[in-house]
mmCIF file of C-alpha atoms in Angstrom:
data_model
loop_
_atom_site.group_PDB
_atom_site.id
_atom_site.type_symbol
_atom_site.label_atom_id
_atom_site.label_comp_id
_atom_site.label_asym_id
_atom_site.label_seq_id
_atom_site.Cartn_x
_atom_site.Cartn_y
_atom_site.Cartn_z
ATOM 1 C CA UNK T 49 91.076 30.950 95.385
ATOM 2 C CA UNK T 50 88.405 29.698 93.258
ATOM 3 C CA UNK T 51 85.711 32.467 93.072
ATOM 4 C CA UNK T 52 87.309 36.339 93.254
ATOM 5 C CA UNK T 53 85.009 39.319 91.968
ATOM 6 C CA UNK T 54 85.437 42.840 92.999
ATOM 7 C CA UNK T 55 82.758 45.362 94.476
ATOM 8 C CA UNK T 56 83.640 47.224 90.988
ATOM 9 C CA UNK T 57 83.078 44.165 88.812
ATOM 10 C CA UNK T 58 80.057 42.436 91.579
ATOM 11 C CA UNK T 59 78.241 46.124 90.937
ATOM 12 C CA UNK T 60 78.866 45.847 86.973
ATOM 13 C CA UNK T 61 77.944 42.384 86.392
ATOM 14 C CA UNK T 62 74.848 43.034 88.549
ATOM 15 C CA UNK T 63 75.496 40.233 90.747
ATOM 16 C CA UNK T 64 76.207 39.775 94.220
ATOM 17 C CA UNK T 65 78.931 38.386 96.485
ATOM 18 C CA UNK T 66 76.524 35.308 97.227
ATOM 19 C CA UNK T 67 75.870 34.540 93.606
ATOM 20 C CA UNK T 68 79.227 34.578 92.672
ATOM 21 C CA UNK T 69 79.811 32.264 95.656
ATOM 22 C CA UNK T 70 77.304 30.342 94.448
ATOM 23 C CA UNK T 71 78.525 29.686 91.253
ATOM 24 C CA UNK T 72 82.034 28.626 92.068
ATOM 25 C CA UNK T 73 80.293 26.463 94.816
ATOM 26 C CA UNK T 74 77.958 24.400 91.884
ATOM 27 C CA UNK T 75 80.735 24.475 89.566
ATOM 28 C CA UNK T 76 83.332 22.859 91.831
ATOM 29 C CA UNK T 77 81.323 20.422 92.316
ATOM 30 C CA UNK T 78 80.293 19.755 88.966
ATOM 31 C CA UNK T 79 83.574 19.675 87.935
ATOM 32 C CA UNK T 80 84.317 17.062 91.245
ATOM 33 C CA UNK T 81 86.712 19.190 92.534
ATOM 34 C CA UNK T 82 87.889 17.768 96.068
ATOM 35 C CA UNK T 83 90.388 20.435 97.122
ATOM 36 C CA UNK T 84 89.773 23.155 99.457
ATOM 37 C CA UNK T 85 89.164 26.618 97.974
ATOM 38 C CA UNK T 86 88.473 29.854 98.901
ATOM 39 C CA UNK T 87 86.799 32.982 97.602
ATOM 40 C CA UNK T 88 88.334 36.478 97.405
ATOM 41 C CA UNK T 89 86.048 39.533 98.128
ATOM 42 C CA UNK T 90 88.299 41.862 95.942
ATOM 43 C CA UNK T 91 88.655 45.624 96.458
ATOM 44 C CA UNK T 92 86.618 46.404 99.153
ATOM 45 C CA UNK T 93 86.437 50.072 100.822
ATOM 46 C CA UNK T 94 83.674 49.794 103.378
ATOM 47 C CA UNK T 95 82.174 47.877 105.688
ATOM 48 C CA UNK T 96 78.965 47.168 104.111
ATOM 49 C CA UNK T 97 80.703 45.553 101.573
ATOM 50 C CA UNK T 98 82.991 43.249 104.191
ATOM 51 C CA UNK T 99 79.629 42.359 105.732
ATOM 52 C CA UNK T 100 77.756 41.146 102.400
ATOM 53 C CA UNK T 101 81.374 39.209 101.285
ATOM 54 C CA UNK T 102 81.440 37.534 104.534
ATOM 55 C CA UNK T 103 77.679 36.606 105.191
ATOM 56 C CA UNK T 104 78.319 34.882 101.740
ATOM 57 C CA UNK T 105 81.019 32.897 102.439
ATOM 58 C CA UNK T 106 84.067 34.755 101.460
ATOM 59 C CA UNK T 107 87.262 33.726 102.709
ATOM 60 C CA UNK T 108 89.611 36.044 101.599
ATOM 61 C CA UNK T 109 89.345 39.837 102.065
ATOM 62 C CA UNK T 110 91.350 42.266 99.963
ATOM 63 C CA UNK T 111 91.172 45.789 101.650
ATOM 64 C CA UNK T 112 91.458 49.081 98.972
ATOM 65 C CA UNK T 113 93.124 51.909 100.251
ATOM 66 C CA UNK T 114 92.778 54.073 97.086
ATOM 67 C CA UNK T 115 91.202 56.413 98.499
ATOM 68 C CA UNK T 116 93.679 57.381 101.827
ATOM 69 C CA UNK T 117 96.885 56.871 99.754
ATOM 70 C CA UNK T 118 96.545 60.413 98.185
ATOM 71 C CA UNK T 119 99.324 61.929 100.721
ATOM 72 C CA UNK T 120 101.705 58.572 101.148
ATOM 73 C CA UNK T 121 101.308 55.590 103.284
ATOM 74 C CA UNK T 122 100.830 57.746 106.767
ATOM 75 C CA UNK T 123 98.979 57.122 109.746
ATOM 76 C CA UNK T 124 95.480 57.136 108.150
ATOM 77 C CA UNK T 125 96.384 54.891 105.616
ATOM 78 C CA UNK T 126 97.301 51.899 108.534
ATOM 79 C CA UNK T 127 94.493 53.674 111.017
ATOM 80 C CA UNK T 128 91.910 52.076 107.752
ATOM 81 C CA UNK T 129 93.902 48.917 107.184
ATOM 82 C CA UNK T 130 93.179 48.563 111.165
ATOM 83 C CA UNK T 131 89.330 49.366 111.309
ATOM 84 C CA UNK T 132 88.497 47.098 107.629
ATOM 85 C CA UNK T 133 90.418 44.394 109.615
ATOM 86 C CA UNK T 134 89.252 44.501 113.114
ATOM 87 C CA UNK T 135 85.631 44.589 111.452
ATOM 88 C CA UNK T 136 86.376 41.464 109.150
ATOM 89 C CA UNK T 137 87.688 39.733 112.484
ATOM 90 C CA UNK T 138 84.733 40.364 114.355
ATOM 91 C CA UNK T 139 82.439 39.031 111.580
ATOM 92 C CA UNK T 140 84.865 35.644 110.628
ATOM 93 C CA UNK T 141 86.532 35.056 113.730
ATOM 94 C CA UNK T 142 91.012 35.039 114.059
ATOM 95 C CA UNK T 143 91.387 31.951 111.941
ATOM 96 C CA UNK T 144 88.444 31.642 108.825
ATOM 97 C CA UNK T 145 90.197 34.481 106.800
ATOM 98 C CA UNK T 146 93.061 35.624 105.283
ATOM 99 C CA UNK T 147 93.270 39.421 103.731
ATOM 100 C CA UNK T 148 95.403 41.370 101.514
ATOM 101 C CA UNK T 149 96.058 44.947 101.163
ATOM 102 C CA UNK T 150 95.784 46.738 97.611
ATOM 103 C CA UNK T 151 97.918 50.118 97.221
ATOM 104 C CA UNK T 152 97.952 49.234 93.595
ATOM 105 C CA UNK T 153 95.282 51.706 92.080
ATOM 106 C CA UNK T 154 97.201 54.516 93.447
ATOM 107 C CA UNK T 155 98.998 57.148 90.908
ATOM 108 C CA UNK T 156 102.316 57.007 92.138
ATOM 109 C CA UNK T 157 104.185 53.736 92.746
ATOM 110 C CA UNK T 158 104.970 52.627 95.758
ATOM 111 C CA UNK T 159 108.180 52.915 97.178
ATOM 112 C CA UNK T 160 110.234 50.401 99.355
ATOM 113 C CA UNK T 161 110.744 52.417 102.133
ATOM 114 C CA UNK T 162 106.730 53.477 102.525
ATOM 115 C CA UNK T 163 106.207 49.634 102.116
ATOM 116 C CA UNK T 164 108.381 48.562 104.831
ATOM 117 C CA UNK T 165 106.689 51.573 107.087
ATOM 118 C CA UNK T 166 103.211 50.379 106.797
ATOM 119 C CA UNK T 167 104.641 47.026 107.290
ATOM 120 C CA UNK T 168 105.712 47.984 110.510
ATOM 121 C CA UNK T 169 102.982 49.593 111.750
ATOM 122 C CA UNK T 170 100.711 46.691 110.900
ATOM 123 C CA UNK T 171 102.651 44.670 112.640
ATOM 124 C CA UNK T 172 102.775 46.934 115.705
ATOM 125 C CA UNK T 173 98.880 46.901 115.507
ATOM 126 C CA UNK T 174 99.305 42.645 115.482
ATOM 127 C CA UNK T 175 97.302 42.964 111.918
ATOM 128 C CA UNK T 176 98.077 39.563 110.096
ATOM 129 C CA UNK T 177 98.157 40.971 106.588
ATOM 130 C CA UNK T 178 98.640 38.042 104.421
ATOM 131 C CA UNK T 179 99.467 39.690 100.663
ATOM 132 C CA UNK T 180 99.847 43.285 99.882
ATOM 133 C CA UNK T 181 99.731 44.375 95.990
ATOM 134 C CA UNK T 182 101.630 47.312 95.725
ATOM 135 C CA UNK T 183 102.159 49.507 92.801
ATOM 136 C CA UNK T 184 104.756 48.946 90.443
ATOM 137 C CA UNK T 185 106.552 51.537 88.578
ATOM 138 C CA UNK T 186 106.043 51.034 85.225
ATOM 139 C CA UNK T 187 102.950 49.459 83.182
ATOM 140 C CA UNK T 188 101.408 46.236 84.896
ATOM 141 C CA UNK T 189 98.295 44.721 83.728
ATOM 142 C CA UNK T 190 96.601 42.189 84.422
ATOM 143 C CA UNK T 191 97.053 38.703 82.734
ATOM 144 C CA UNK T 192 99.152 40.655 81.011
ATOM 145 C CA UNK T 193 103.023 40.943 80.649
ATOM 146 C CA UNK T 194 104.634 43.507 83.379
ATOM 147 C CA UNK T 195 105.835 46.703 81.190
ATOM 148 C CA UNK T 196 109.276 48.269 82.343
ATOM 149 C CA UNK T 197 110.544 51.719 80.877
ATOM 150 C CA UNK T 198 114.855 51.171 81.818
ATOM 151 C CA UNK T 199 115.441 54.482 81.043
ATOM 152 C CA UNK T 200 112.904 55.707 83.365
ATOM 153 C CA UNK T 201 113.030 53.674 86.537
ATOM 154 C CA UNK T 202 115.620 51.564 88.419
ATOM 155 C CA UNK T 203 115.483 47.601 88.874
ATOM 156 C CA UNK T 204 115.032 46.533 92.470
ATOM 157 C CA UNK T 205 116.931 42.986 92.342
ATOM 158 C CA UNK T 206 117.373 43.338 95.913
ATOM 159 C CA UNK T 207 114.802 42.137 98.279
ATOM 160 C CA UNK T 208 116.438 41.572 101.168
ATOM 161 C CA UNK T 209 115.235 44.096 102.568
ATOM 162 C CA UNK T 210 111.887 42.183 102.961
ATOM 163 C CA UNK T 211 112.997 39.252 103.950
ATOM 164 C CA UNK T 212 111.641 39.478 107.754
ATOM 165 C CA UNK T 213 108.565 40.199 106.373
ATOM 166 C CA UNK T 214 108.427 37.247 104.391
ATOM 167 C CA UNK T 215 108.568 34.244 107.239
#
């Protein structure tokens, strides 16, 4: 992805999702770029927001939760994940988009087992989720090394226990 802003930094800067589209559009060609790229609407909660990403351009949808992960990743938590997508599929049609879901602003990390659960359901609901940021125990930030207290939280070297997922 070329161009990626969030409704959080598109309302800061002042811009909007077609400006920052836009941009990466002159400077890519500026710079002669002849690869495809994409844009990622980052972090959005409502459908206003889908719709002004994807009249733009955007090509990649990342879906924010934050605000239904308060009791775990339970039915309400997919039931949004469903609607944001269904929406973003009638606006783009099956194959112009990809999306991600963020459960990474939540408080409490997110653990394997809720993971696999959404997973699941998703899938039952035939919702092509194509990343999924979780949240790490620990301290993670951005461009930034990933922060692990030992002490205070286990490794997970396994992952096999994704590995369906993951074809």
């Amino acid at each position: 992805k070329l161009a990626q802003q969030s409704v959080r930094e598109i309302e800061r800067t002042k811009r909007s999702f077609q400006e920052v589209l836009d941009s990466a559009t002159v400077a890519s060609y500026l710079a002669g770029l002849k690869l495809p790229w994409g844009a990622d609407a980052d972090h959005l909660k409502k459908e206003s927001e889908i719709e002004e990403a994807a009249r733009a351009g955007f090509t990649h949808f990342t879906y924010d939760v934050t605000n239904e992960l308060g009791n775990g990743l339970k039915r309400q938590i997919a039931d949004r994940i469903h609607s944001l997508y269904r929406f973003t599929l009638e606006l783009k049609g099956r194959d112009s988009f990809t999306c991600e879901v963020s459960l990474d602003e939540a408080d409490e990390a997110t653990t394997p087992e809720d993971l696999i659960n959404l997973l699941d359901e998703l899938r039952r609901r035939k919702i092509g989720v194509d990343e999924i940021a979780p949240r790490f125990p620990g301290n993670f930030e951005k461009a930034i090394d990933y922060y692990w207290k030992i002490d205070d939280y286990r490794k997970v070297h396994d992952t096999g226990i994704f590995e369906h997922y993951l074809s």
